[in-house]
């Protein structure tokens, strides 16, 4: 099932896409009733309003030994939905976008075993983790590098029936495929990543975890049209503009 948020006349609304029909929901986890016909994709918003956005980056040492992943936070205000803009101010320097699988937490996760952690997941969506590399070198906390407005596109929906073990991820820039990989290429699997993160912080309902880029990274600049695709979920489109 695909869970969405969309812009209705009365304001943002949650819904479920079932057989091409949009069913309005009081909240993303509610029982699906009979609903309205599907509205246009242009009305889709980011599929979740995260409590917290966590990022995970794989690390290995010079011998190839796997190290604990680096973790970081992204401001909730950096989240933008399908078709949203990524504004880049003049003089910001090198900016890169990474196409990643994003996990949406369904119930609290704290010190969870890898074998059980996926039972606490609501579903999965697509993310672009945008990073200003020059800013990152100046700021070890990466606030200015990763938390600017529009630096975390999410969407187009939350797929609740999805196997994260080996999903192909591609990134297209202006119609050209510039990067490709698979979740199977990540240094750690999704269950191990979530389990490790849950030993550091408690993950709560609605939190989003960006699970890392398996080589799916590209530099971006104003005027670019980006499409991040994950097999089994769909496509997330974004526009890079001048701030």
Coordinates of C-alpha atoms in Angstrom, one line a residue:
X1 CA 0.0 0.0 0.0
X2 CA 1.1 3.5 -0.8
X3 CA 0.6 6.2 1.9
X4 CA 0.6 9.8 0.7
X5 CA 0.0 13.4 1.9
X6 CA -1.7 15.7 -0.6
X7 CA -2.9 19.2 -0.7
X8 CA -6.7 19.3 -0.4
X9 CA -8.9 22.4 -0.5
X10 CA -9.1 22.3 3.3
X11 CA -5.3 21.9 3.7
X12 CA -2.8 19.0 3.9
X13 CA -4.5 15.6 4.0
X14 CA -3.3 12.0 4.5
X15 CA -4.4 9.2 2.2
X16 CA -3.8 5.8 0.8
X17 CA -3.4 4.8 -2.8
X18 CA -5.2 1.5 -3.4
X19 CA -5.7 0.2 -6.9
X20 CA -5.1 3.7 -8.3
X21 CA -7.8 5.2 -6.1
X22 CA -7.0 7.8 -3.4
X23 CA -8.7 7.1 0.0
X24 CA -8.5 10.0 2.5
X25 CA -7.3 8.9 5.9
X26 CA -7.5 10.7 9.3
X27 CA -3.8 9.7 9.7
X28 CA -1.3 7.5 7.8
X29 CA -1.9 4.4 9.9
X30 CA -5.7 4.5 10.0
X31 CA -7.9 1.9 8.4
X32 CA -8.5 2.5 4.7
X33 CA -12.1 3.4 3.9
X34 CA -13.8 3.8 0.5
X35 CA -12.5 7.2 -0.8
X36 CA -12.3 9.7 -3.6
X37 CA -10.8 9.2 -7.1
X38 CA -7.0 9.8 -7.3
X39 CA -6.1 13.4 -7.5
X40 CA -3.3 14.7 -9.7
X41 CA 0.3 13.9 -8.7
X42 CA 1.0 17.7 -8.6
X43 CA -1.0 17.8 -5.4
X44 CA 1.4 15.4 -3.6
X45 CA 3.3 16.7 -0.5
X46 CA 6.2 15.1 1.3
X47 CA 4.6 11.8 2.5
X48 CA 5.5 12.4 6.2
X49 CA 6.2 15.3 8.4
X50 CA 9.1 13.9 10.3
X51 CA 9.7 14.3 14.0
X52 CA 13.4 14.0 13.4
X53 CA 15.4 13.3 10.2
X54 CA 18.5 11.1 10.8
X55 CA 21.2 10.5 8.3
X56 CA 23.6 7.6 8.2
X57 CA 26.9 7.4 6.3
X58 CA 28.9 4.2 6.0
X59 CA 32.6 4.2 7.0
X60 CA 35.6 1.9 6.5
X61 CA 39.2 2.3 7.6
X62 CA 42.3 2.1 5.4
X63 CA 42.4 -1.7 5.7
X64 CA 38.8 -2.1 4.6
X65 CA 37.4 -2.9 8.0
X66 CA 33.8 -1.7 8.5
X67 CA 33.6 1.0 11.2
X68 CA 30.4 2.1 13.0
X69 CA 28.4 4.4 10.6
X70 CA 28.6 8.1 11.0
X71 CA 25.3 9.7 12.0
X72 CA 23.9 13.2 11.6
X73 CA 20.7 15.2 11.9
X74 CA 18.9 17.2 9.3
X75 CA 16.5 20.0 10.1
X76 CA 12.8 19.2 9.5
X77 CA 12.5 22.5 7.7
X78 CA 14.8 21.1 5.0
X79 CA 12.1 18.6 3.9
X80 CA 10.3 19.3 0.6
X81 CA 7.9 17.1 -1.4
X82 CA 7.8 15.7 -4.9
X83 CA 8.6 18.3 -7.6
X84 CA 9.9 20.7 -4.9
X85 CA 12.7 23.2 -5.3
X86 CA 16.3 22.9 -4.0
X87 CA 17.4 26.5 -3.7
X88 CA 21.1 27.2 -4.1
X89 CA 22.4 30.6 -3.1
X90 CA 25.1 32.2 -5.2
X91 CA 28.7 31.4 -4.1
X92 CA 27.7 28.2 -2.1
X93 CA 30.3 26.2 -4.0
X94 CA 30.1 22.5 -4.7
X95 CA 26.7 20.9 -3.9
X96 CA 25.9 17.2 -4.3
X97 CA 22.7 15.3 -4.2
X98 CA 22.6 11.6 -3.0
X99 CA 19.7 9.4 -4.0
X100 CA 18.9 7.2 -0.9
X101 CA 16.3 4.8 0.5
X102 CA 14.5 6.5 3.4
X103 CA 12.9 4.5 6.3
X104 CA 9.8 5.9 8.0
X105 CA 9.5 4.7 11.6
X106 CA 6.1 3.3 12.6
X107 CA 6.6 2.6 16.3
X108 CA 9.4 3.4 18.8
X109 CA 12.7 1.7 18.2
X110 CA 15.2 1.5 21.1
X111 CA 18.1 -1.0 21.3
X112 CA 16.3 -3.3 18.8
X113 CA 17.8 -6.4 17.4
X114 CA 18.4 -6.5 13.6
X115 CA 16.1 -9.5 13.4
X116 CA 13.1 -7.5 14.8
X117 CA 13.8 -3.9 13.9
X118 CA 11.9 -4.0 10.5
X119 CA 8.7 -4.9 12.3
X120 CA 8.8 -1.3 13.8
X121 CA 9.0 0.3 10.3
X122 CA 5.9 1.9 8.7
X123 CA 7.3 1.9 5.2
X124 CA 9.9 3.3 2.8
X125 CA 10.2 6.3 0.6
X126 CA 12.8 8.0 -1.6
X127 CA 15.1 10.8 -0.4
X128 CA 17.7 13.1 -1.8
X129 CA 20.3 14.0 0.7
X130 CA 21.6 17.3 -0.5
X131 CA 25.0 18.5 0.9
X132 CA 27.0 21.7 0.3
X133 CA 30.5 20.3 0.5
X134 CA 32.4 23.5 1.0
X135 CA 30.1 24.4 3.9
X136 CA 30.6 20.9 5.3
X137 CA 34.4 21.4 5.5
X138 CA 33.9 24.6 7.5
X139 CA 31.2 23.2 9.8
X140 CA 31.8 19.8 11.4
X141 CA 28.1 19.6 12.5
X142 CA 27.0 20.1 8.9
X143 CA 24.1 22.4 9.8
X144 CA 24.7 24.8 7.0
X145 CA 25.8 22.0 4.7
X146 CA 22.7 19.7 5.1
X147 CA 19.8 21.6 6.7
X148 CA 19.0 24.4 4.3
X149 CA 15.5 24.8 3.0
X150 CA 14.9 22.2 0.3
X151 CA 17.9 20.1 1.1
X152 CA 15.9 16.9 2.0
X153 CA 13.4 16.1 -0.8
X154 CA 11.1 13.1 0.2
X155 CA 8.5 11.2 -1.7
X156 CA 6.5 10.5 -3.6
X157 CA 4.8 8.2 -1.1
X158 CA 5.5 5.7 1.7
X159 CA 5.5 2.1 0.3
X160 CA 4.5 -0.3 3.1
X161 CA 5.1 -3.5 1.2
X162 CA 8.8 -3.3 0.2
X163 CA 11.9 -5.4 0.6
X164 CA 14.9 -3.2 1.3
X165 CA 17.5 -5.9 1.0
X166 CA 18.4 -5.4 -2.7
X167 CA 16.6 -2.5 -4.3
X168 CA 18.1 -0.7 -7.4
X169 CA 18.6 3.0 -7.0
X170 CA 19.2 5.4 -9.9
X171 CA 19.7 9.1 -10.1
X172 CA 19.0 11.0 -13.4
X173 CA 20.1 14.6 -14.0
X174 CA 18.5 16.5 -16.9
X175 CA 17.3 13.1 -18.3
X176 CA 20.8 11.4 -18.2
X177 CA 21.5 8.6 -15.7
X178 CA 24.5 9.9 -13.7
X179 CA 24.6 7.3 -10.9
X180 CA 23.3 3.9 -10.1
X181 CA 23.6 1.4 -7.2
X182 CA 21.6 -0.9 -5.0
X183 CA 20.8 -1.1 -1.3
X184 CA 22.7 -4.4 -1.4
X185 CA 25.9 -2.3 -2.1
X186 CA 25.6 -0.5 1.3
X187 CA 28.3 -1.5 3.8
X188 CA 25.6 -2.4 6.3
X189 CA 22.2 -3.8 5.6
X190 CA 19.1 -1.7 6.5
X191 CA 18.3 -3.9 9.6
X192 CA 21.8 -3.5 10.9
X193 CA 21.8 0.2 10.3
X194 CA 18.6 0.8 12.1
X195 CA 19.6 -1.5 15.0
X196 CA 22.9 0.4 15.4
X197 CA 21.1 3.8 15.3
X198 CA 18.7 2.6 18.0
X199 CA 21.6 1.9 20.4
X200 CA 22.4 5.7 20.2
X201 CA 19.0 7.3 20.1
X202 CA 15.3 6.2 20.4
X203 CA 13.6 6.4 17.1
X204 CA 9.9 7.4 17.3
X205 CA 6.9 7.2 15.1
X206 CA 7.2 9.5 12.1
X207 CA 11.0 9.8 12.3
X208 CA 12.8 9.3 9.0
X209 CA 16.2 7.6 8.5
X210 CA 18.2 8.3 5.4
X211 CA 20.2 5.0 5.0
X212 CA 23.1 6.2 2.8
X213 CA 24.0 6.4 -0.8
X214 CA 25.4 3.3 -2.6
X215 CA 27.4 5.4 -5.0
X216 CA 24.3 7.3 -6.1
X217 CA 25.7 10.8 -5.8
X218 CA 26.0 13.6 -8.4
X219 CA 27.0 17.3 -8.3
X220 CA 24.1 19.6 -9.0
X221 CA 23.6 23.3 -10.0
X222 CA 20.7 25.7 -10.6
X223 CA 18.7 24.7 -13.7
X224 CA 19.0 20.9 -13.1
X225 CA 16.0 18.6 -13.1
X226 CA 16.6 15.6 -10.9
X227 CA 14.9 12.2 -10.8
X228 CA 15.7 9.7 -8.1
X229 CA 14.2 6.2 -8.6
X230 CA 14.0 3.1 -6.5
X231 CA 12.7 -0.1 -7.9
X232 CA 9.6 -1.1 -6.0
X233 CA 8.8 2.4 -4.8
X234 CA 8.7 4.9 -7.7
X235 CA 10.3 8.2 -8.7
X236 CA 11.0 11.4 -6.9
X237 CA 11.5 14.5 -9.0
X238 CA 13.2 17.7 -7.8
X239 CA 14.2 21.1 -9.3
X240 CA 17.4 22.9 -8.5
X241 CA 16.9 26.7 -8.6
X242 CA 18.8 29.8 -7.7
X243 CA 17.9 31.0 -4.2

